[in-house]
Amino acid sequence: PFMLASLPVAILNHDSRQMGIPHDSKQDDNALTEAADADFENIFNFGIDLFGLDQALEYQNGMKQRLGELAEQPKLFAAVDHIAKGYRRSVFKSHSIYYRIEPRRVLIVRILGQQDTEQAMR
């Protein structure tokens, strides 16, 4: 799984499943669901197609920074219990990051653009 704790320095490859980042056992796990991992990769690929590699990388780096902020300060962003109980949302440019704070990690559930949120969160 994707380790948010190592985001600021370690993520250079958009396919987080291939990373194999070592993990400090003292730190809590912060992870992406499979759906969120696919969202992250699709956003990058869409960005390349529409805006080119440089812009896609810039957007990806900003997204990684925001995911790192979520790992460090998960309560900073608003709860969205009306969408799903216990979920929070952080908006990064044109995407909403939906996540849940768990006892030992922050779980990124989805990263959505203008999709139907309620349907995508089911």
C-alpha positions as a LaTeX table, in Angstrom:
\begin{tabular}{lrrr}
\hline
Residue & $x$ (\AA) & $y$ (\AA) & $z$ (\AA) \\
\hline
Pro1 & 0.00 & 0.00 & 0.00 \\
Phe2 & 0.84 & 3.64 & $-0.42$ \\
Met3 & 2.63 & 5.23 & 2.58 \\
Leu4 & 1.69 & 8.87 & 3.05 \\
Ala5 & 4.33 & 9.40 & 5.71 \\
Ser6 & 7.03 & 9.21 & 3.05 \\
Leu7 & 5.23 & 11.34 & 0.46 \\
Pro8 & 7.23 & 14.57 & 0.46 \\
Val9 & 10.50 & 12.91 & $-0.53$ \\
Ala10 & 9.83 & 9.46 & $-1.82$ \\
Ile11 & 7.06 & 9.63 & $-4.39$ \\
Leu12 & 8.47 & 10.25 & $-7.80$ \\
Asn13 & 6.60 & 7.46 & $-9.58$ \\
His14 & 2.86 & 7.89 & $-10.10$ \\
Asp15 & 2.17 & 4.16 & $-9.61$ \\
Ser16 & 2.26 & 3.85 & $-5.83$ \\
Arg17 & 1.84 & 0.06 & $-5.87$ \\
Gln18 & 5.33 & $-0.31$ & $-7.33$ \\
Met19 & 7.09 & 1.80 & $-4.72$ \\
Gly20 & 8.08 & $-0.60$ & $-1.92$ \\
Ile21 & 8.88 & 2.28 & 0.42 \\
Pro22 & 10.41 & 1.16 & 3.73 \\
His23 & 8.26 & 1.96 & 6.72 \\
Asp24 & 9.27 & 3.11 & 10.18 \\
Ser25 & 7.34 & 0.84 & 12.56 \\
Lys26 & 6.99 & 3.69 & 15.08 \\
Gln27 & 4.87 & 5.64 & 12.62 \\
Asp28 & 1.21 & 5.05 & 11.98 \\
Asp29 & 0.25 & 3.71 & 8.58 \\
Asn30 & $-1.37$ & 6.11 & 6.14 \\
Ala31 & $-2.72$ & 4.51 & 3.02 \\
Leu32 & $-4.82$ & 4.79 & $-0.11$ \\
Thr33 & $-7.63$ & 2.38 & $-0.89$ \\
Glu34 & $-7.33$ & 0.61 & $-4.24$ \\
Ala35 & $-9.96$ & 3.00 & $-5.61$ \\
Ala36 & $-8.02$ & 6.06 & $-4.39$ \\
Asp37 & $-4.78$ & 4.65 & $-5.79$ \\
Ala38 & $-6.49$ & 4.21 & $-9.17$ \\
Asp39 & $-7.90$ & 7.76 & $-8.88$ \\
Phe40 & $-4.39$ & 9.12 & $-8.23$ \\
Glu41 & $-2.97$ & 7.31 & $-11.25$ \\
Asn42 & $-5.90$ & 8.29 & $-13.50$ \\
Ile43 & $-5.57$ & 11.96 & $-12.53$ \\
Phe44 & $-1.90$ & 11.85 & $-13.51$ \\
Asn45 & $-2.57$ & 10.14 & $-16.84$ \\
Phe46 & $-5.47$ & 12.49 & $-17.62$ \\
Gly47 & $-3.19$ & 15.44 & $-16.83$ \\
Ile48 & $-0.56$ & 14.18 & $-19.25$ \\
Asp49 & $-3.14$ & 13.73 & $-22.01$ \\
Leu50 & $-4.75$ & 17.14 & $-21.50$ \\
Phe51 & $-1.93$ & 19.40 & $-20.30$ \\
Gly52 & 1.37 & 17.61 & $-20.95$ \\
Leu53 & 3.92 & 15.93 & $-18.71$ \\
Asp54 & 5.27 & 19.06 & $-16.99$ \\
Gln55 & 1.83 & 20.27 & $-15.90$ \\
Ala56 & 0.79 & 16.76 & $-14.86$ \\
Leu57 & 3.91 & 16.43 & $-12.70$ \\
Glu58 & 3.33 & 19.84 & $-11.13$ \\
Tyr59 & $-0.27$ & 18.92 & $-10.28$ \\
Gln60 & 0.82 & 15.52 & $-8.97$ \\
Asn61 & 3.46 & 17.11 & $-6.73$ \\
Gly62 & 0.86 & 19.49 & $-5.30$ \\
Met63 & $-1.50$ & 16.58 & $-4.69$ \\
Lys64 & 1.27 & 14.62 & $-2.95$ \\
Gln65 & 1.97 & 17.62 & $-0.74$ \\
Arg66 & $-1.71$ & 17.81 & 0.22 \\
Leu67 & $-1.78$ & 14.07 & 0.98 \\
Gly68 & 1.25 & 14.59 & 3.20 \\
Glu69 & $-0.59$ & 17.39 & 5.03 \\
Leu70 & $-3.50$ & 15.02 & 5.62 \\
Ala71 & $-1.13$ & 12.49 & 7.17 \\
Glu72 & 0.35 & 15.14 & 9.48 \\
Gln73 & $-2.85$ & 17.04 & 10.39 \\
Pro74 & $-5.86$ & 14.89 & 9.52 \\
Lys75 & $-8.33$ & 16.95 & 11.58 \\
Leu76 & $-7.47$ & 20.13 & 9.67 \\
Phe77 & $-10.17$ & 19.53 & 7.06 \\
Ala78 & $-13.95$ & 19.42 & 7.37 \\
Ala79 & $-16.02$ & 16.37 & 8.26 \\
Val80 & $-18.52$ & 15.29 & 5.60 \\
Asp81 & $-20.77$ & 12.99 & 7.61 \\
His82 & $-23.62$ & 13.75 & 5.18 \\
Ile83 & $-21.66$ & 11.82 & 2.53 \\
Ala84 & $-20.37$ & 9.05 & 4.79 \\
Lys85 & $-20.12$ & 8.91 & 8.57 \\
Gly86 & $-16.58$ & 9.51 & 9.80 \\
Tyr87 & $-15.31$ & 10.86 & 6.48 \\
Arg88 & $-13.52$ & 14.16 & 5.86 \\
Arg89 & $-12.83$ & 16.10 & 2.70 \\
Ser90 & $-9.93$ & 18.21 & 1.55 \\
Val91 & $-10.21$ & 20.12 & $-1.71$ \\
Phe92 & $-7.10$ & 20.36 & $-3.84$ \\
Lys93 & $-7.69$ & 22.53 & $-6.92$ \\
Ser94 & $-10.29$ & 20.64 & $-8.97$ \\
His95 & $-10.26$ & 17.44 & $-6.88$ \\
Ser96 & $-11.79$ & 16.45 & $-3.57$ \\
Ile97 & $-9.86$ & 14.04 & $-1.37$ \\
Tyr98 & $-12.15$ & 11.94 & 0.80 \\
Tyr99 & $-10.53$ & 10.25 & 3.78 \\
Arg100 & $-11.19$ & 8.66 & 7.14 \\
Ile101 & $-9.15$ & 8.90 & 10.33 \\
Glu102 & $-8.59$ & 5.42 & 11.75 \\
Pro103 & $-6.88$ & 4.51 & 15.04 \\
Arg104 & $-3.43$ & 3.94 & 13.48 \\
Arg105 & $-3.67$ & 5.56 & 10.07 \\
Val106 & $-5.37$ & 8.02 & 7.76 \\
Leu107 & $-7.12$ & 6.13 & 4.97 \\
Ile108 & $-7.56$ & 8.01 & 1.69 \\
Val109 & $-10.81$ & 6.58 & 0.32 \\
Arg110 & $-11.25$ & 8.42 & $-3.01$ \\
Ile111 & $-9.81$ & 11.36 & $-4.95$ \\
Leu112 & $-12.63$ & 12.69 & $-7.10$ \\
Gly113 & $-13.02$ & 15.38 & $-9.70$ \\
Gln114 & $-16.50$ & 16.31 & $-10.81$ \\
Gln115 & $-17.89$ & 12.78 & $-10.62$ \\
Asp116 & $-21.16$ & 12.14 & $-8.80$ \\
Thr117 & $-19.72$ & 11.98 & $-5.28$ \\
Glu118 & $-22.54$ & 9.99 & $-3.71$ \\
Gln119 & $-22.38$ & 7.32 & $-6.41$ \\
Ala120 & $-18.56$ & 7.18 & $-6.39$ \\
Met121 & $-18.44$ & 6.78 & $-2.60$ \\
Arg122 & $-20.67$ & 3.68 & $-2.57$ \\
\hline
\end{tabular}
